[in-house]
């Protein structure tokens, strides 16, 4: 067994590998860029080596520097994590040539599965179901139209070297096939340096279901059940679960056996994933093989009790798999939510900056102890006070739960999301809460088009309706009374002028443009029960109890006998006296006033926000890579104004109306904050 390994990655996956290595008694070496000098994976590793500047092309993608770091520190093996060099056949071969074990498949397996056209031919030869299509490179748009006609519309036009949604179009007729081919070819050439295009049948109501496989150097290959990955936004997975709520036992077995056939055909060693697209009638077709550890591997670990990272390390060290197919179990239900640094209310624009607060929910399952079950696990590479840099992907953490069944897992995940405190940057937690509460998600009736169909026009607060919105009002009144009760106990108050707690209040729920809602509320404590109150909101009664310490954001307790987790904060940017209550993805700002105070508040005029239409504001933190206009220039609606880059995404800002540029406020190369002025118009 190895005594020291290097992790050629960063963030949560680097921390994940370190956790298992530590359990196995293996020393670890981290590599880091300028941006990651204080990163969590650097702090956790036994040693750390600086490998370059912040952009990944100048650090994490430099094979020479990573190999040199391994030699310098005496690391006998390299774990690539996922992304970066994890599926780079040249890097895997280089490791082998340098006498360093690559904790992943052999270079020939990566090469065989890395090309979408070649991998489909291999899959066909291995007896794996493949989508009807034309798997040779296509010469031009005219040939593309003829092929599409032969297959039958709709068809999918895809770049052979594509990924992440680039180089992909769906065509429903000749015109779309002609234009789609040209667009895909251009994208593929620009993004991957490879403009080969192929066409296949587009599966209606498709599910994205993948099979986890595991092979060793002794010819043994097994499959570890499936993962449902159909909840995607712009071809990026958002929620994953295991098992799938859709496929039958017979389909599961057939998919697993075919995945093993393919893995054996390429002499696969290590953990890998065979991805399938599954139609509404459970007809399934090979999509691609990911020759690495997947982001969503924890859900497989939860239902099988296996540590996939440990098994990868053991296989790379030459050991045989310690189990057979008959030993693989499927216990309970697991769900993973990707918690990303993005603002769902601003069309999911990246959000970077300092994590002022980072308090994940209480963990009861852990990366390196996969035997623990029926709880909550958090895989992360960040910490409170740390920075979310603009140079890498937007993932803050992976939140994983394991339940006895799917309903139990959904309930656990909703509670865990309620207790996940993130401040300083925006996160997609409200969006995740909305997805989990959606009736079609709850019943399992969804496909890969679910988010596009239900949130095609973006995401707004109205998309997260609360099951009992008056509970938020009741909780505001309950917490306010606890604040006042504490104040009443302060010594040294003037006799006759002590703070009176009171029982009758008006909760003013603050709305946009001064459209507030008033709720008459009565709060009375239960005698002899500390932290327990009866709250009456109109005709609705709530018995709320909590041991939460005043001032903490996460509040856990019970309401009418049912447990809850919510977030409560005193003071908002607009009103320092307001309480902000968040629960199940819904958030309200409220003032809890005396009846007289509420009447006086109604007399206060609404102060409209300033008119900012004369300014182009940065919609997100990022790097201003281009300003396309100059002072005095006339612009028309829809004209390109500036380009901002953050988290591997390029965002182009266009003029919303005709105008004349008065001043360029921010310069090319400047790091922008959200809402920072870039341009001023006359």
XYZ file of C-alpha atoms in Angstrom:
682
model
C 0.000 0.000 0.000
C 1.093 3.581 -0.675
C 2.502 5.615 2.195
C 2.006 9.006 0.518
C -0.292 10.261 -2.269
C -0.665 13.625 -4.002
C -4.104 15.039 -4.819
C -4.009 16.867 -8.154
C -7.126 18.895 -7.445
C -8.681 21.459 -5.121
C -11.882 22.180 -3.207
C -14.242 19.616 -1.787
C -12.962 16.641 -3.799
C -9.387 17.221 -2.574
C -10.709 17.318 1.010
C -12.727 14.175 0.300
C -9.660 12.211 -0.826
C -7.621 13.480 2.136
C -10.277 12.185 4.569
C -10.053 8.618 3.263
C -6.257 8.687 2.954
C -6.007 9.771 6.586
C -8.283 6.876 7.608
C -5.978 4.482 5.716
C -2.848 5.917 7.355
C -1.602 7.432 4.090
C 0.133 10.824 4.133
C -1.209 13.413 1.668
C 0.237 16.190 -0.468
C -1.933 19.081 -1.661
C -1.155 21.330 -4.600
C -2.426 24.883 -4.721
C -2.581 28.009 -6.854
C -2.131 31.607 -5.752
C -5.892 31.856 -5.141
C -5.890 28.749 -2.922
C -3.013 29.558 -0.580
C -5.381 29.566 2.429
C -7.802 26.948 1.070
C -9.209 24.165 3.239
C -7.561 21.331 1.269
C -4.167 22.977 1.824
C -4.766 23.159 5.577
C -5.924 19.527 5.782
C -3.063 17.919 3.847
C 0.192 16.849 5.485
C 2.204 18.801 2.900
C 1.363 21.404 0.263
C 3.172 22.542 -2.880
C 2.520 25.786 -4.758
C 2.106 25.132 -8.502
C 1.219 28.448 -10.125
C -1.083 31.389 -10.681
C -4.818 31.445 -9.993
C -6.185 30.529 -13.464
C -6.366 26.727 -13.749
C -4.472 26.751 -17.064
C -1.528 28.197 -15.116
C -1.739 25.789 -12.173
C -4.103 22.805 -11.879
C -3.822 21.945 -15.574
C -0.007 21.940 -15.618
C 0.971 18.268 -15.662
C 4.693 19.043 -15.458
C 4.345 20.966 -12.205
C 2.115 18.320 -10.624
C 4.513 15.514 -11.555
C 7.393 17.585 -10.192
C 5.494 18.146 -6.930
C 4.939 14.389 -6.572
C 8.646 13.670 -7.099
C 9.710 16.489 -4.799
C 7.580 15.172 -1.929
C 8.083 11.459 -2.568
C 4.421 10.769 -3.351
C 4.014 7.302 -4.850
C 0.600 7.924 -6.377
C -1.615 10.746 -7.660
C -5.380 10.982 -7.225
C -6.792 13.386 -9.859
C -10.241 13.900 -8.307
C -12.660 15.024 -11.029
C -12.311 17.782 -13.595
C -8.895 19.256 -14.464
C -6.599 16.335 -15.485
C -8.775 13.474 -14.237
C -9.699 12.226 -17.722
C -6.531 13.278 -19.496
C -5.016 10.145 -21.026
C -1.638 11.842 -21.556
C -1.420 12.727 -17.865
C -2.339 9.192 -16.791
C 0.306 7.787 -19.136
C 2.871 10.324 -17.961
C 2.320 9.264 -14.345
C 2.870 5.641 -15.306
C 5.999 6.491 -17.311
C 7.391 8.413 -14.333
C 6.809 5.465 -11.998
C 3.928 7.174 -10.169
C 0.665 5.261 -9.744
C -2.387 6.996 -11.209
C -5.376 6.452 -8.913
C -7.795 5.992 -11.768
C -8.121 3.907 -14.922
C -5.272 3.145 -17.296
C -4.561 5.589 -20.119
C -5.895 3.190 -22.765
C -9.293 3.044 -21.016
C -9.468 6.836 -20.776
C -8.568 7.119 -24.461
C -11.154 4.543 -25.521
C -13.992 6.258 -23.664
C -12.874 9.882 -24.104
C -14.019 10.179 -27.702
C -17.816 10.054 -28.043
C -17.743 8.578 -31.554
C -15.149 5.897 -30.751
C -16.806 5.024 -27.429
C -20.175 4.433 -29.128
C -18.573 2.040 -31.592
C -16.901 0.202 -28.730
C -20.179 0.049 -26.823
C -21.948 -1.405 -29.849
C -19.258 -4.061 -30.238
C -19.565 -4.877 -26.512
C -23.305 -5.538 -26.829
C -24.382 -2.323 -25.107
C -27.617 -0.651 -26.229
C -26.778 2.453 -28.256
C -28.961 5.231 -29.613
C -29.746 4.926 -33.333
C -27.535 7.391 -35.154
C -24.616 8.093 -37.431
C -21.396 7.705 -35.491
C -18.855 8.771 -38.111
C -17.735 12.371 -38.525
C -20.104 14.273 -40.810
C -18.673 16.317 -43.677
C -21.140 19.187 -43.826
C -24.665 20.505 -43.138
C -26.136 18.938 -46.287
C -25.016 15.465 -45.207
C -26.279 16.216 -41.704
C -29.791 16.861 -43.075
C -29.806 13.613 -45.071
C -28.640 11.599 -42.050
C -31.240 13.243 -39.812
C -34.001 12.334 -42.277
C -32.823 8.728 -42.281
C -32.803 8.469 -38.481
C -36.106 10.319 -38.110
C -36.730 13.584 -36.279
C -36.163 14.734 -33.612
C -32.386 14.229 -33.643
C -29.555 15.421 -31.440
C -26.507 17.008 -33.074
C -23.437 16.661 -30.859
C -19.735 17.472 -30.909
C -17.549 14.390 -30.519
C -15.345 16.160 -27.976
C -18.239 18.071 -26.379
C -19.166 18.476 -22.764
C -20.923 20.816 -20.346
C -23.688 21.544 -22.868
C -21.314 22.977 -25.494
C -21.587 21.688 -29.052
C -25.101 20.311 -28.671
C -28.366 21.072 -30.520
C -31.741 19.347 -30.943
C -33.300 19.536 -34.421
C -36.952 18.850 -35.263
C -36.749 19.560 -39.016
C -34.366 19.999 -41.958
C -33.799 23.709 -41.339
C -32.855 23.162 -37.684
C -30.574 20.261 -38.647
C -28.762 22.410 -41.220
C -28.302 25.388 -38.899
C -27.638 23.257 -35.817
C -24.777 21.436 -37.520
C -22.998 24.706 -38.340
C -23.502 26.073 -34.821
C -22.248 22.889 -33.150
C -19.207 22.730 -35.399
C -18.250 26.330 -34.612
C -18.707 25.825 -30.855
C -16.743 22.586 -30.917
C -13.883 24.139 -32.866
C -13.665 27.117 -30.515
C -14.143 25.212 -27.243
C -12.347 21.917 -27.846
C -10.202 22.360 -30.957
C -12.083 19.405 -32.497
C -14.967 20.084 -34.892
C -16.118 16.504 -35.537
C -19.897 16.204 -35.251
C -22.221 13.207 -35.021
C -26.011 12.790 -34.996
C -28.253 10.466 -33.015
C -31.921 9.944 -32.254
C -33.321 12.310 -29.637
C -35.014 10.292 -26.893
C -38.366 11.772 -25.793
C -38.959 12.425 -22.072
C -35.409 11.292 -21.358
C -33.992 10.382 -17.979
C -30.281 10.642 -17.232
C -29.408 7.532 -15.246
C -25.888 6.331 -14.621
C -24.371 3.084 -13.402
C -21.393 3.118 -11.043
C -18.818 0.475 -11.987
C -15.681 -0.684 -10.224
C -12.900 -2.784 -11.714
C -9.503 -4.057 -10.609
C -6.290 -5.144 -12.327
C -7.249 -8.810 -11.975
C -10.180 -8.680 -14.398
C -12.968 -8.321 -11.838
C -15.675 -5.737 -12.595
C -18.884 -5.087 -10.656
C -21.632 -2.457 -10.742
C -22.829 -0.592 -7.648
C -26.421 0.149 -8.666
C -27.580 3.352 -10.338
C -27.912 7.088 -9.727
C -30.762 9.267 -10.980
C -29.281 12.501 -12.389
C -32.171 13.924 -14.422
C -32.611 17.157 -12.449
C -30.300 19.350 -14.514
C -30.029 23.016 -15.417
C -28.300 23.765 -18.711
C -26.911 20.217 -18.770
C -25.370 20.619 -15.292
C -26.648 18.285 -12.569
C -28.388 19.950 -9.615
C -29.871 17.046 -7.598
C -28.792 13.411 -7.719
C -30.297 10.432 -5.952
C -29.836 6.708 -5.534
C -31.636 4.576 -6.397
C -33.749 5.953 -9.256
C -37.467 6.352 -8.520
C -38.201 5.356 -12.114
C -36.525 2.174 -13.280
C -37.629 -1.377 -12.498
C -35.479 -4.098 -10.980
C -35.224 -5.763 -14.394
C -34.046 -2.529 -16.044
C -31.549 -1.933 -13.241
C -30.070 -5.403 -13.728
C -29.916 -5.074 -17.512
C -28.253 -1.641 -17.345
C -25.765 -2.842 -14.734
C -24.790 -5.913 -16.719
C -24.277 -3.880 -19.883
C -22.156 -1.358 -17.987
C -19.952 -4.211 -16.762
C -19.665 -5.578 -20.319
C -18.407 -2.198 -21.534
C -15.961 -1.825 -18.642
C -14.529 -5.267 -19.322
C -14.222 -4.465 -23.029
C -11.803 -1.618 -22.221
C -10.074 -3.525 -19.370
C -11.308 -0.934 -16.906
C -9.607 -0.541 -13.528
C -10.816 1.844 -10.799
C -14.152 3.607 -10.274
C -16.035 4.788 -13.341
C -19.522 5.649 -14.473
C -21.466 4.478 -17.495
C -24.156 7.010 -18.340
C -27.408 6.071 -20.045
C -30.334 8.008 -21.418
C -33.566 6.209 -20.511
C -36.825 6.777 -22.372
C -40.325 6.913 -20.962
C -40.818 3.178 -21.682
C -37.547 2.298 -19.863
C -35.739 1.789 -23.152
C -32.131 2.723 -22.379
C -29.168 3.730 -24.519
C -25.471 4.275 -23.818
C -24.574 7.948 -23.566
C -20.924 8.048 -22.473
C -18.518 6.711 -19.891
C -16.899 9.000 -17.321
C -13.518 7.506 -16.523
C -13.194 9.078 -13.080
C -14.870 9.544 -9.733
C -18.154 11.431 -10.121
C -19.269 14.487 -8.147
C -22.333 12.517 -7.015
C -20.474 9.426 -5.769
C -21.609 9.977 -2.117
C -25.172 8.821 -2.838
C -23.784 5.478 -4.015
C -21.633 5.292 -0.885
C -24.731 5.866 1.265
C -26.814 3.038 -0.176
C -23.945 0.537 -0.481
C -21.889 1.411 2.610
C -18.722 1.404 0.461
C -15.949 4.020 0.443
C -15.306 4.495 -3.287
C -12.154 6.543 -2.750
C -10.658 3.798 -0.590
C -11.496 1.185 -3.217
C -9.883 3.347 -5.931
C -6.699 3.602 -3.868
C -6.610 -0.135 -3.167
C -7.152 -1.016 -6.828
C -4.397 1.405 -7.888
C -2.086 -0.344 -5.404
C -2.762 -3.665 -7.161
C -5.234 -5.171 -4.714
C -8.256 -7.206 -5.810
C -11.785 -5.972 -5.204
C -12.850 -7.109 -1.722
C -16.410 -7.949 -2.841
C -18.331 -9.655 -5.618
C -21.534 -8.585 -7.375
C -23.563 -10.675 -4.944
C -22.123 -8.687 -2.036
C -23.363 -5.317 -3.347
C -26.314 -4.076 -1.311
C -28.931 -1.368 -1.758
C -29.965 0.072 1.568
C -32.381 3.000 1.902
C -32.434 6.154 -0.225
C -29.852 8.913 -0.684
C -30.143 12.400 -2.183
C -27.413 14.936 -2.950
C -27.948 18.669 -3.530
C -25.155 20.709 -5.044
C -24.849 23.950 -3.083
C -23.453 26.512 -5.504
C -22.232 30.097 -5.163
C -24.794 31.638 -7.491
C -27.808 33.903 -7.196
C -30.947 32.066 -8.360
C -32.935 35.323 -8.268
C -30.485 36.905 -10.748
C -30.633 34.148 -13.333
C -28.064 32.080 -11.420
C -25.212 34.522 -11.957
C -22.010 33.549 -10.092
C -21.486 34.979 -6.607
C -17.949 35.318 -5.302
C -16.449 36.866 -2.201
C -15.880 36.125 1.487
C -17.968 33.599 3.400
C -18.974 35.813 6.319
C -20.978 32.935 7.799
C -20.672 29.265 6.845
C -22.537 26.906 9.155
C -23.564 23.623 7.502
C -26.280 21.528 9.149
C -25.246 19.064 11.848
C -23.434 16.064 10.341
C -24.043 12.480 11.395
C -22.451 10.769 8.357
C -18.873 11.307 7.247
C -16.728 10.926 4.125
C -14.308 8.424 5.595
C -16.893 6.432 7.567
C -19.416 5.216 5.023
C -20.788 2.600 7.416
C -22.774 5.337 9.185
C -26.217 5.815 7.646
C -29.648 7.472 7.943
C -28.280 10.963 8.474
C -26.678 14.067 6.963
C -23.267 14.478 5.335
C -21.560 17.636 4.043
C -18.652 17.478 1.580
C -17.004 20.880 1.282
C -13.735 22.608 0.536
C -14.552 25.941 2.187
C -14.776 27.367 5.711
C -16.214 30.397 7.479
C -14.135 33.455 6.698
C -12.662 31.912 3.548
C -12.927 33.262 0.015
C -14.944 31.923 -2.910
C -12.588 32.809 -5.800
C -13.770 33.754 -9.276
C -11.404 31.383 -11.084
C -13.026 27.987 -10.485
C -16.448 26.369 -10.515
C -19.247 27.587 -8.280
C -19.620 24.610 -5.926
C -19.535 25.516 -2.233
C -20.534 22.119 -0.887
C -22.406 18.915 -1.527
C -25.240 18.231 0.907
C -26.058 14.533 1.181
C -28.789 12.799 3.166
C -29.677 9.130 3.628
C -33.191 8.026 4.568
C -35.108 4.818 5.025
C -37.041 5.549 1.822
C -37.417 8.377 -0.694
C -39.980 10.365 1.310
C -37.769 10.166 4.393
C -34.759 11.313 2.359
C -36.697 14.277 0.920
C -37.829 15.306 4.418
C -34.264 15.046 5.738
C -32.937 17.122 2.840
C -35.527 19.871 3.306
C -34.639 20.117 6.998
C -30.920 20.136 6.198
C -31.347 22.930 3.638
C -33.279 24.945 6.230
C -30.317 24.658 8.582
C -27.581 25.505 6.065
C -26.374 29.026 6.940
C -24.419 30.862 4.225
C -23.812 34.610 4.382
C -21.552 36.980 2.458
C -22.378 35.437 -0.896
C -25.569 34.186 -2.530
C -26.329 30.478 -2.864
C -28.844 28.332 -4.721
C -30.414 26.947 -1.512
C -33.827 28.616 -2.159
C -33.908 27.007 -5.614
C -33.039 23.593 -4.181
C -35.857 24.014 -1.654
C -38.295 24.805 -4.465
C -37.231 21.722 -6.449
C -37.637 19.407 -3.459
C -41.130 20.766 -2.747
C -42.325 20.556 -6.349
C -45.150 17.981 -6.655
C -43.578 16.317 -9.706
C -40.250 15.892 -7.946
C -41.978 14.448 -4.884
C -43.826 11.887 -7.030
C -40.749 11.146 -9.155
C -42.482 12.226 -12.370
C -39.689 14.180 -14.032
C -37.110 13.997 -16.808
C -34.085 16.012 -17.932
C -36.366 18.820 -19.139
C -37.902 19.353 -15.681
C -36.125 22.612 -14.790
C -36.437 24.092 -18.285
C -40.169 23.306 -18.333
C -40.958 24.593 -14.845
C -38.449 27.432 -14.480
C -37.824 28.347 -18.101
C -38.339 32.067 -17.452
C -36.015 32.124 -14.481
C -36.581 31.751 -10.761
C -38.408 34.147 -8.458
C -39.465 34.199 -4.812
C -43.025 33.368 -5.921
C -41.729 30.014 -7.173
C -41.312 28.836 -3.556
C -44.828 28.928 -2.088
C -44.822 28.054 1.607
C -47.196 25.370 2.841
C -48.218 27.572 5.801
C -47.018 31.178 5.321
C -48.544 32.270 8.664
C -46.046 30.008 10.441
C -43.327 32.488 9.380
C -45.379 35.311 10.906
C -45.878 33.304 14.110
C -42.160 32.532 14.331
C -41.304 36.219 13.924
C -43.631 37.117 16.808
C -42.307 34.247 18.956
C -38.653 35.239 18.454
C -39.401 38.922 19.004
C -41.066 38.142 22.349
C -37.991 36.171 23.398
C -35.801 39.157 22.540
C -38.047 41.419 24.629
C -38.146 38.957 27.503
C -34.361 39.008 27.632
C -34.363 42.814 27.630
C -36.857 42.877 30.510
C -34.379 41.011 32.691
C -31.603 43.574 32.325
C -30.691 45.015 35.727
C -30.549 48.739 36.452
C -33.807 49.694 34.700
C -35.545 52.790 36.019
C -38.392 51.941 38.376
C -41.744 52.354 36.683
C -40.144 52.393 33.243
C -39.061 48.764 32.886
C -39.329 47.024 29.510
C -42.759 45.427 29.300
C -42.871 42.209 27.338
C -46.533 42.315 26.459
C -48.611 39.710 24.659
C -50.344 41.603 21.848
C -48.424 42.592 18.735
C -48.854 43.417 15.075
C -46.479 41.709 12.657
C -45.908 43.987 9.674
C -44.753 41.788 6.808
C -42.722 44.132 4.604
C -43.546 44.026 0.897
C -42.157 45.579 -2.247
C -42.890 49.269 -2.834
C -44.445 49.637 0.602
C -47.159 47.012 0.023
C -47.043 45.653 3.577
C -49.301 43.087 5.250
C -50.457 43.519 8.858
C -51.140 40.516 11.095
C -52.570 40.809 14.600
C -50.747 38.366 16.848
C -50.989 37.260 20.462
C -48.044 35.519 22.157
C -48.388 33.955 25.594
C -45.889 31.768 27.439
C -46.703 28.384 28.921
C -46.190 28.436 32.668
C -43.217 26.371 33.764
C -42.116 25.661 30.189
C -39.096 27.746 29.283
C -38.945 28.635 25.591
C -42.542 27.515 24.896
C -45.269 29.892 23.753
C -48.739 29.833 22.274
C -48.923 32.122 19.250
C -52.279 33.142 17.790
C -52.232 34.652 14.269
C -55.806 35.516 13.440
C -57.645 32.217 13.799
C -54.476 30.113 13.452
C -52.846 28.733 16.590
C -49.179 27.730 16.860
C -47.528 26.151 19.886
C -43.829 26.864 19.382
C -40.927 25.614 21.491
C -37.213 26.132 20.965
C -33.978 26.030 22.946
C -32.220 28.233 20.383
C -29.817 30.747 21.831
C -30.876 34.292 21.084
C -28.718 35.774 18.347
C -27.900 32.524 16.559
C -29.172 32.294 12.996
C -30.245 28.642 12.926
C -33.322 28.035 15.069
C -34.473 24.483 15.748
C -37.627 23.622 17.644
C -41.120 22.232 17.359
C -44.400 23.748 16.202
C -47.655 21.997 17.075
C -45.674 18.860 17.848
C -43.715 18.809 14.564
C -39.987 19.566 14.442
C -38.714 22.462 12.358
C -35.471 24.188 11.424
C -35.546 27.815 10.305
C -33.222 30.798 10.047
C -33.862 34.017 11.968
C -31.808 37.225 11.786
C -32.204 40.618 13.385
C -31.711 43.553 11.010
C -31.665 43.746 7.212
C -29.888 46.065 4.775
C -33.078 48.114 4.392
C -34.320 48.026 7.969
C -32.117 47.361 11.023
C -35.191 46.703 13.202
C -36.734 44.042 10.966
C -36.589 40.302 11.534
C -35.731 38.105 8.545
C -37.327 34.659 8.727
C -36.424 31.882 6.255
C -37.977 28.408 6.093
C -38.449 25.869 3.279
C -36.987 28.301 0.749
C -39.409 31.123 1.611
C -38.146 34.321 3.210
C -39.991 37.245 4.795
C -38.858 40.496 6.406
C -41.111 41.645 9.231
C -41.421 44.273 11.941
C -43.033 43.129 15.184
C -44.691 46.228 16.671
C -47.155 47.229 19.335
C -50.643 48.038 17.976
C -49.864 51.758 18.341
C -46.501 51.350 16.670
C -48.143 49.544 13.743
C -50.678 52.363 13.270
C -47.884 54.949 13.280
C -45.850 52.848 10.848
C -48.746 52.955 8.385
C -48.403 56.743 8.307
C -44.756 56.558 7.213
C -44.345 57.473 3.515
C -42.740 54.894 1.224
C -39.276 55.948 0.101
C -38.764 54.828 -3.492
C -35.293 53.526 -4.415
C -33.109 55.811 -6.559
C -33.424 55.651 -10.358
C -30.401 53.743 -11.632
C -31.509 53.444 -15.261
C -28.675 55.769 -16.345
C -26.060 53.289 -15.187
C -24.828 49.895 -16.352
C -24.297 47.934 -13.135
C -22.355 44.721 -12.744
C -24.936 41.971 -12.062
C -22.346 39.856 -10.249
C -18.831 39.888 -8.825
C -16.259 39.121 -11.516
C -13.450 40.249 -13.784
C -14.257 42.926 -16.369
C -12.564 41.403 -19.425
C -13.878 43.841 -22.030
C -15.608 47.209 -22.393
C -16.987 47.453 -25.918
C -17.979 51.156 -25.942
C -16.397 54.587 -25.445
C -17.594 57.934 -24.016
C -19.805 59.767 -26.492
C -20.719 56.605 -28.397
C -24.346 56.050 -29.373
C -25.646 52.569 -28.562
C -28.806 50.764 -29.565
C -30.884 48.332 -27.527
C -29.316 44.874 -27.701
C -25.826 46.188 -28.452
C -22.908 44.584 -26.616
C -21.530 46.829 -23.841
C -19.199 44.777 -21.650
C -18.058 41.260 -20.783
C -17.606 39.934 -17.241
C -15.937 36.627 -16.423
C -16.435 34.599 -13.244
C -16.297 30.908 -12.307
C -15.420 29.745 -15.820
C -18.453 31.592 -17.236
C -18.367 34.520 -19.645
C -21.325 36.890 -19.264
C -22.046 39.493 -21.951
C -23.937 42.641 -20.903
C -26.174 44.225 -23.552
C -27.879 47.625 -23.740
C -31.515 47.459 -22.613
C -32.419 50.616 -24.539
C -30.981 53.185 -26.940
C -28.659 55.782 -25.406
C -25.364 57.645 -25.407
C -22.406 56.665 -23.232
C -21.426 59.523 -20.928
C -18.595 57.939 -18.968
C -16.734 54.628 -18.679
C -16.392 54.192 -14.909
C -14.727 50.757 -14.651
C -11.752 49.693 -16.740
C -10.819 46.459 -18.457
C -9.085 44.059 -16.052
C -10.827 45.483 -12.974
C -12.397 43.172 -10.372
C -16.015 44.188 -9.914
C -18.395 43.890 -6.984
C -22.080 43.198 -7.521
C -23.976 46.368 -8.556
C -20.733 48.271 -9.172
C -21.113 50.945 -11.870
C -19.429 50.094 -15.185
C -20.897 52.738 -17.514
C -22.871 55.932 -17.149
C -25.275 57.157 -19.844
C -26.344 60.700 -20.698
